[in-house]
């Protein structure tokens, strides 16, 4: 508690704390022995970094390029430098840009583009990687952005149960085929009949099969 005589009115009050900004109040009036309570807002003189996404999932055919982004923000009272690193260090199918920079205080904002080149993956399957973001934020000095890539293939096989069918005139003849999905992802198949001298139809024209 600070005791001040009325003869000192009006008062200029400053409050300081290590690694914090200075708090100032002007025109403070002391009246008799009354206690005055003052609130001061002292900002921590450190960066405060956040990112809007920490996980990415992609799925598609090999040869497809995937592009996305995450955004780094700094709402702290001082600027911060930042940089990214790919994990594992020898990963070749994921890249980010830019890979370093400086975020200004208060309103610092930097989009980082993630680019996946699937032609550099050996084949279909699941691939995982992560991107480490390093800053001088004392609370969150490091962030991990996880990246998962699933490369799929499409394939179809149509097999006949019999080579021929027979029946008497006017009788319906059923001919069975087996449609198989030989790809690595659920797929939809549209079936149609070509020209035929007989009246023919399909039991199903749209089929969805799991991998």
PDB file of C-alpha atoms in Angstrom:
ATOM      1  CA  UNK A   1       0.000   0.000   0.000  1.00  0.00           C
ATOM      2  CA  UNK A   2       1.218   3.503  -0.894  1.00  0.00           C
ATOM      3  CA  UNK A   3       0.422   6.488   1.382  1.00  0.00           C
ATOM      4  CA  UNK A   4       0.289   9.924  -0.305  1.00  0.00           C
ATOM      5  CA  UNK A   5      -0.729  13.334   1.045  1.00  0.00           C
ATOM      6  CA  UNK A   6      -3.476  15.387  -0.645  1.00  0.00           C
ATOM      7  CA  UNK A   7      -0.974  18.164  -1.235  1.00  0.00           C
ATOM      8  CA  UNK A   8       0.560  16.010  -3.959  1.00  0.00           C
ATOM      9  CA  UNK A   9      -2.662  16.082  -6.062  1.00  0.00           C
ATOM     10  CA  UNK A  10      -3.073  15.431  -8.939  1.00  0.00           C
ATOM     11  CA  UNK A  11      -0.871  12.361  -9.085  1.00  0.00           C
ATOM     12  CA  UNK A  12       0.865  10.580 -11.939  1.00  0.00           C
ATOM     13  CA  UNK A  13       1.256   6.913 -11.091  1.00  0.00           C
ATOM     14  CA  UNK A  14       3.426   4.381 -12.909  1.00  0.00           C
ATOM     15  CA  UNK A  15       3.670   0.666 -12.228  1.00  0.00           C
ATOM     16  CA  UNK A  16       6.501  -1.459 -13.584  1.00  0.00           C
ATOM     17  CA  UNK A  17       7.299  -5.166 -13.544  1.00  0.00           C
ATOM     18  CA  UNK A  18      10.165  -7.125 -15.137  1.00  0.00           C
ATOM     19  CA  UNK A  19       9.544  -8.114 -18.797  1.00  0.00           C
ATOM     20  CA  UNK A  20       6.235  -6.189 -18.793  1.00  0.00           C
ATOM     21  CA  UNK A  21       5.140  -2.853 -20.219  1.00  0.00           C
ATOM     22  CA  UNK A  22       4.738   0.141 -17.886  1.00  0.00           C
ATOM     23  CA  UNK A  23       1.264   0.924 -16.538  1.00  0.00           C
ATOM     24  CA  UNK A  24       0.382   4.633 -16.223  1.00  0.00           C
ATOM     25  CA  UNK A  25      -2.498   6.534 -14.577  1.00  0.00           C
ATOM     26  CA  UNK A  26      -2.808  10.361 -14.691  1.00  0.00           C
ATOM     27  CA  UNK A  27      -4.931  12.791 -12.739  1.00  0.00           C
ATOM     28  CA  UNK A  28      -5.250  10.580  -9.666  1.00  0.00           C
ATOM     29  CA  UNK A  29      -6.782  12.471  -6.738  1.00  0.00           C
ATOM     30  CA  UNK A  30      -6.186  11.603  -3.072  1.00  0.00           C
ATOM     31  CA  UNK A  31      -9.037  12.567  -0.727  1.00  0.00           C
ATOM     32  CA  UNK A  32      -8.317  12.422   3.001  1.00  0.00           C
ATOM     33  CA  UNK A  33      -7.559   9.007   4.350  1.00  0.00           C
ATOM     34  CA  UNK A  34      -9.653   7.218   1.718  1.00  0.00           C
ATOM     35  CA  UNK A  35      -8.165   4.192   0.035  1.00  0.00           C
ATOM     36  CA  UNK A  36      -7.954   4.340  -3.744  1.00  0.00           C
ATOM     37  CA  UNK A  37      -7.783   1.143  -5.770  1.00  0.00           C
ATOM     38  CA  UNK A  38      -6.236   1.375  -9.244  1.00  0.00           C
ATOM     39  CA  UNK A  39      -6.098  -1.300 -11.946  1.00  0.00           C
ATOM     40  CA  UNK A  40      -3.172  -1.364 -14.349  1.00  0.00           C
ATOM     41  CA  UNK A  41      -2.852  -3.433 -17.511  1.00  0.00           C
ATOM     42  CA  UNK A  42       0.748  -4.556 -17.925  1.00  0.00           C
ATOM     43  CA  UNK A  43       1.442  -6.443 -21.133  1.00  0.00           C
ATOM     44  CA  UNK A  44       3.989  -9.237 -21.109  1.00  0.00           C
ATOM     45  CA  UNK A  45       6.760  -8.189 -23.476  1.00  0.00           C
ATOM     46  CA  UNK A  46       6.864 -11.520 -25.242  1.00  0.00           C
ATOM     47  CA  UNK A  47       5.341 -12.871 -28.454  1.00  0.00           C
ATOM     48  CA  UNK A  48       2.118 -14.875 -28.316  1.00  0.00           C
ATOM     49  CA  UNK A  49       1.950 -17.266 -31.295  1.00  0.00           C
ATOM     50  CA  UNK A  50      -0.966 -19.363 -32.485  1.00  0.00           C
ATOM     51  CA  UNK A  51      -1.799 -21.354 -35.633  1.00  0.00           C
ATOM     52  CA  UNK A  52      -5.206 -22.071 -37.100  1.00  0.00           C
ATOM     53  CA  UNK A  53      -4.606 -25.732 -38.095  1.00  0.00           C
ATOM     54  CA  UNK A  54      -2.433 -28.538 -36.754  1.00  0.00           C
ATOM     55  CA  UNK A  55      -3.607 -31.476 -38.893  1.00  0.00           C
ATOM     56  CA  UNK A  56      -4.066 -32.102 -42.615  1.00  0.00           C
ATOM     57  CA  UNK A  57      -5.498 -35.184 -44.343  1.00  0.00           C
ATOM     58  CA  UNK A  58      -5.318 -35.746 -48.104  1.00  0.00           C
ATOM     59  CA  UNK A  59      -6.553 -38.626 -50.264  1.00  0.00           C
ATOM     60  CA  UNK A  60      -6.387 -39.176 -54.011  1.00  0.00           C
ATOM     61  CA  UNK A  61      -4.592 -40.714 -56.947  1.00  0.00           C
ATOM     62  CA  UNK A  62      -0.848 -40.714 -57.362  1.00  0.00           C
ATOM     63  CA  UNK A  63       0.089 -37.818 -59.619  1.00  0.00           C
ATOM     64  CA  UNK A  64      -2.352 -35.426 -57.966  1.00  0.00           C
ATOM     65  CA  UNK A  65      -0.877 -32.298 -56.401  1.00  0.00           C
ATOM     66  CA  UNK A  66      -2.478 -31.198 -53.154  1.00  0.00           C
ATOM     67  CA  UNK A  67      -2.160 -27.623 -51.886  1.00  0.00           C
ATOM     68  CA  UNK A  68      -3.406 -26.202 -48.593  1.00  0.00           C
ATOM     69  CA  UNK A  69      -2.257 -23.730 -45.952  1.00  0.00           C
ATOM     70  CA  UNK A  70      -2.072 -22.905 -42.277  1.00  0.00           C
ATOM     71  CA  UNK A  71      -1.813 -19.416 -40.799  1.00  0.00           C
ATOM     72  CA  UNK A  72       0.621 -18.317 -38.075  1.00  0.00           C
ATOM     73  CA  UNK A  73      -0.493 -15.365 -35.921  1.00  0.00           C
ATOM     74  CA  UNK A  74       1.237 -13.261 -33.270  1.00  0.00           C
ATOM     75  CA  UNK A  75      -0.937 -11.327 -30.810  1.00  0.00           C
ATOM     76  CA  UNK A  76       1.934 -10.612 -28.398  1.00  0.00           C
ATOM     77  CA  UNK A  77       3.524  -7.284 -27.556  1.00  0.00           C
ATOM     78  CA  UNK A  78       6.782  -7.939 -29.446  1.00  0.00           C
ATOM     79  CA  UNK A  79       7.703  -9.439 -32.806  1.00  0.00           C
ATOM     80  CA  UNK A  80       8.964 -12.981 -33.198  1.00  0.00           C
ATOM     81  CA  UNK A  81      11.041 -14.883 -35.696  1.00  0.00           C
ATOM     82  CA  UNK A  82       9.790 -18.281 -36.828  1.00  0.00           C
ATOM     83  CA  UNK A  83      10.963 -21.207 -38.942  1.00  0.00           C
ATOM     84  CA  UNK A  84       9.679 -24.601 -40.066  1.00  0.00           C
ATOM     85  CA  UNK A  85      11.311 -28.023 -40.418  1.00  0.00           C
ATOM     86  CA  UNK A  86       9.971 -31.190 -42.037  1.00  0.00           C
ATOM     87  CA  UNK A  87       9.940 -34.490 -40.151  1.00  0.00           C
ATOM     88  CA  UNK A  88      11.517 -36.804 -41.002  1.00  0.00           C
ATOM     89  CA  UNK A  89      14.219 -34.555 -42.385  1.00  0.00           C
ATOM     90  CA  UNK A  90      14.594 -36.601 -45.590  1.00  0.00           C
ATOM     91  CA  UNK A  91      10.906 -36.383 -46.553  1.00  0.00           C
ATOM     92  CA  UNK A  92      10.560 -35.372 -50.207  1.00  0.00           C
ATOM     93  CA  UNK A  93       6.822 -35.351 -51.007  1.00  0.00           C
ATOM     94  CA  UNK A  94       5.744 -32.505 -48.697  1.00  0.00           C
ATOM     95  CA  UNK A  95       7.023 -28.936 -48.852  1.00  0.00           C
ATOM     96  CA  UNK A  96       5.985 -25.667 -47.224  1.00  0.00           C
ATOM     97  CA  UNK A  97       6.564 -22.062 -48.230  1.00  0.00           C
ATOM     98  CA  UNK A  98       7.798 -19.772 -46.804  1.00  0.00           C
ATOM     99  CA  UNK A  99       9.944 -21.668 -44.314  1.00  0.00           C
ATOM    100  CA  UNK A 100      10.991 -18.730 -42.098  1.00  0.00           C
ATOM    101  CA  UNK A 101      10.105 -15.125 -41.358  1.00  0.00           C
ATOM    102  CA  UNK A 102       9.286 -12.476 -38.763  1.00  0.00           C
ATOM    103  CA  UNK A 103       5.836 -11.842 -37.311  1.00  0.00           C
ATOM    104  CA  UNK A 104       5.193  -8.256 -36.182  1.00  0.00           C
ATOM    105  CA  UNK A 105       3.675  -7.597 -32.759  1.00  0.00           C
ATOM    106  CA  UNK A 106      -0.097  -7.489 -32.205  1.00  0.00           C
ATOM    107  CA  UNK A 107      -1.253  -8.116 -35.754  1.00  0.00           C
ATOM    108  CA  UNK A 108       1.439 -10.409 -37.178  1.00  0.00           C
ATOM    109  CA  UNK A 109      -0.071 -12.919 -39.600  1.00  0.00           C
ATOM    110  CA  UNK A 110       1.656 -15.272 -42.068  1.00  0.00           C
ATOM    111  CA  UNK A 111      -0.021 -17.889 -44.306  1.00  0.00           C
ATOM    112  CA  UNK A 112       2.201 -20.917 -44.983  1.00  0.00           C
ATOM    113  CA  UNK A 113       1.448 -22.980 -48.084  1.00  0.00           C
ATOM    114  CA  UNK A 114       1.675 -26.793 -47.876  1.00  0.00           C
ATOM    115  CA  UNK A 115       2.368 -28.469 -51.230  1.00  0.00           C
ATOM    116  CA  UNK A 116       2.240 -32.262 -51.678  1.00  0.00           C
ATOM    117  CA  UNK A 117       3.885 -33.762 -54.772  1.00  0.00           C
ATOM    118  CA  UNK A 118       2.481 -37.297 -54.936  1.00  0.00           C
ATOM    119  CA  UNK A 119       4.644 -38.230 -57.938  1.00  0.00           C
ATOM    120  CA  UNK A 120       7.503 -38.533 -55.437  1.00  0.00           C
ATOM    121  CA  UNK A 121       5.687 -41.306 -53.538  1.00  0.00           C
ATOM    122  CA  UNK A 122       6.592 -44.833 -54.677  1.00  0.00           C
ATOM    123  CA  UNK A 123       3.011 -46.073 -54.980  1.00  0.00           C
ATOM    124  CA  UNK A 124      -0.420 -46.419 -53.353  1.00  0.00           C
ATOM    125  CA  UNK A 125      -0.598 -46.519 -49.560  1.00  0.00           C
ATOM    126  CA  UNK A 126      -0.581 -44.292 -46.501  1.00  0.00           C
ATOM    127  CA  UNK A 127       2.155 -41.728 -45.885  1.00  0.00           C
ATOM    128  CA  UNK A 128       2.653 -39.550 -42.819  1.00  0.00           C
ATOM    129  CA  UNK A 129       4.873 -36.594 -42.032  1.00  0.00           C
ATOM    130  CA  UNK A 130       4.917 -33.584 -39.766  1.00  0.00           C
ATOM    131  CA  UNK A 131       6.055 -29.982 -39.927  1.00  0.00           C
ATOM    132  CA  UNK A 132       7.670 -28.413 -36.866  1.00  0.00           C
ATOM    133  CA  UNK A 133       7.093 -24.699 -36.309  1.00  0.00           C
ATOM    134  CA  UNK A 134       9.616 -23.007 -33.999  1.00  0.00           C
ATOM    135  CA  UNK A 135       9.137 -19.513 -32.502  1.00  0.00           C
ATOM    136  CA  UNK A 136      10.367 -17.448 -29.559  1.00  0.00           C
ATOM    137  CA  UNK A 137       6.980 -17.652 -27.812  1.00  0.00           C
ATOM    138  CA  UNK A 138       7.889 -18.741 -24.242  1.00  0.00           C
ATOM    139  CA  UNK A 139       4.556 -20.519 -23.737  1.00  0.00           C
ATOM    140  CA  UNK A 140       4.333 -22.263 -27.123  1.00  0.00           C
ATOM    141  CA  UNK A 141       7.874 -22.330 -28.538  1.00  0.00           C
ATOM    142  CA  UNK A 142       7.136 -25.283 -30.838  1.00  0.00           C
ATOM    143  CA  UNK A 143       4.119 -26.520 -32.763  1.00  0.00           C
ATOM    144  CA  UNK A 144       3.639 -29.759 -34.691  1.00  0.00           C
ATOM    145  CA  UNK A 145       1.525 -29.849 -37.847  1.00  0.00           C
ATOM    146  CA  UNK A 146       0.646 -33.420 -38.828  1.00  0.00           C
ATOM    147  CA  UNK A 147       0.191 -34.395 -42.473  1.00  0.00           C
ATOM    148  CA  UNK A 148      -1.430 -37.651 -43.631  1.00  0.00           C
ATOM    149  CA  UNK A 149      -1.598 -38.693 -47.283  1.00  0.00           C
ATOM    150  CA  UNK A 150      -3.505 -41.693 -48.644  1.00  0.00           C
ATOM    151  CA  UNK A 151      -2.836 -42.622 -52.263  1.00  0.00           C
ATOM    152  CA  UNK A 152      -5.568 -44.779 -53.776  1.00  0.00           C
ATOM    153  CA  UNK A 153      -5.999 -46.768 -56.969  1.00  0.00           C
ATOM    154  CA  UNK A 154      -9.099 -47.625 -58.971  1.00  0.00           C
ATOM    155  CA  UNK A 155      -9.667 -51.011 -60.564  1.00  0.00           C
ATOM    156  CA  UNK A 156     -12.513 -53.135 -61.878  1.00  0.00           C
ATOM    157  CA  UNK A 157     -13.008 -56.776 -62.834  1.00  0.00           C
ATOM    158  CA  UNK A 158     -16.073 -58.208 -64.573  1.00  0.00           C
ATOM    159  CA  UNK A 159     -16.346 -61.997 -64.528  1.00  0.00           C
ATOM    160  CA  UNK A 160     -19.012 -64.209 -66.126  1.00  0.00           C
ATOM    161  CA  UNK A 161     -20.385 -67.199 -64.177  1.00  0.00           C
ATOM    162  CA  UNK A 162     -21.191 -69.026 -67.398  1.00  0.00           C
ATOM    163  CA  UNK A 163     -20.170 -68.731 -71.010  1.00  0.00           C
ATOM    164  CA  UNK A 164     -23.678 -69.152 -72.428  1.00  0.00           C
ATOM    165  CA  UNK A 165     -27.331 -69.459 -71.395  1.00  0.00           C
ATOM    166  CA  UNK A 166     -30.268 -71.284 -72.981  1.00  0.00           C
ATOM    167  CA  UNK A 167     -34.065 -71.357 -72.806  1.00  0.00           C
ATOM    168  CA  UNK A 168     -37.206 -71.993 -74.815  1.00  0.00           C
ATOM    169  CA  UNK A 169     -38.920 -69.167 -76.722  1.00  0.00           C
ATOM    170  CA  UNK A 170     -40.711 -66.822 -74.317  1.00  0.00           C
ATOM    171  CA  UNK A 171     -38.699 -67.953 -71.326  1.00  0.00           C
ATOM    172  CA  UNK A 172     -36.483 -65.492 -69.493  1.00  0.00           C
ATOM    173  CA  UNK A 173     -32.804 -66.406 -69.383  1.00  0.00           C
ATOM    174  CA  UNK A 174     -30.642 -65.029 -66.602  1.00  0.00           C
ATOM    175  CA  UNK A 175     -26.978 -64.427 -67.172  1.00  0.00           C
ATOM    176  CA  UNK A 176     -24.899 -63.734 -64.066  1.00  0.00           C
ATOM    177  CA  UNK A 177     -21.789 -61.561 -63.895  1.00  0.00           C
ATOM    178  CA  UNK A 178     -19.532 -60.756 -60.966  1.00  0.00           C
ATOM    179  CA  UNK A 179     -18.391 -57.150 -60.672  1.00  0.00           C
ATOM    180  CA  UNK A 180     -15.369 -56.681 -58.403  1.00  0.00           C
ATOM    181  CA  UNK A 181     -13.720 -53.528 -57.121  1.00  0.00           C
ATOM    182  CA  UNK A 182      -9.972 -54.204 -57.303  1.00  0.00           C
ATOM    183  CA  UNK A 183      -8.988 -50.684 -56.284  1.00  0.00           C
ATOM    184  CA  UNK A 184      -8.041 -49.393 -52.853  1.00  0.00           C
ATOM    185  CA  UNK A 185     -11.044 -47.098 -52.374  1.00  0.00           C
ATOM    186  CA  UNK A 186     -14.819 -47.389 -52.428  1.00  0.00           C
ATOM    187  CA  UNK A 187     -16.050 -46.749 -55.963  1.00  0.00           C
ATOM    188  CA  UNK A 188     -19.297 -46.373 -57.907  1.00  0.00           C
ATOM    189  CA  UNK A 189     -19.890 -48.177 -61.195  1.00  0.00           C
ATOM    190  CA  UNK A 190     -22.507 -47.387 -63.819  1.00  0.00           C
ATOM    191  CA  UNK A 191     -23.646 -50.396 -65.900  1.00  0.00           C
ATOM    192  CA  UNK A 192     -25.300 -50.293 -69.308  1.00  0.00           C
ATOM    193  CA  UNK A 193     -26.146 -52.744 -72.098  1.00  0.00           C
ATOM    194  CA  UNK A 194     -24.919 -52.491 -75.640  1.00  0.00           C
ATOM    195  CA  UNK A 195     -26.962 -53.227 -78.747  1.00  0.00           C
ATOM    196  CA  UNK A 196     -28.578 -56.671 -78.714  1.00  0.00           C
ATOM    197  CA  UNK A 197     -31.025 -58.504 -81.011  1.00  0.00           C
ATOM    198  CA  UNK A 198     -32.883 -59.574 -77.841  1.00  0.00           C
ATOM    199  CA  UNK A 199     -34.784 -57.595 -75.303  1.00  0.00           C
ATOM    200  CA  UNK A 200     -32.476 -57.361 -72.286  1.00  0.00           C
ATOM    201  CA  UNK A 201     -32.260 -55.490 -69.014  1.00  0.00           C
ATOM    202  CA  UNK A 202     -30.038 -55.169 -65.955  1.00  0.00           C
ATOM    203  CA  UNK A 203     -31.092 -55.807 -62.367  1.00  0.00           C
ATOM    204  CA  UNK A 204     -28.793 -52.967 -61.217  1.00  0.00           C
ATOM    205  CA  UNK A 205     -27.466 -50.014 -63.189  1.00  0.00           C
ATOM    206  CA  UNK A 206     -25.581 -48.211 -60.443  1.00  0.00           C
ATOM    207  CA  UNK A 207     -23.404 -50.199 -58.062  1.00  0.00           C
ATOM    208  CA  UNK A 208     -21.244 -48.980 -55.169  1.00  0.00           C
ATOM    209  CA  UNK A 209     -18.564 -51.373 -53.951  1.00  0.00           C
ATOM    210  CA  UNK A 210     -16.126 -51.068 -51.085  1.00  0.00           C
ATOM    211  CA  UNK A 211     -12.456 -51.683 -51.694  1.00  0.00           C
TER     212      UNK A 211
END
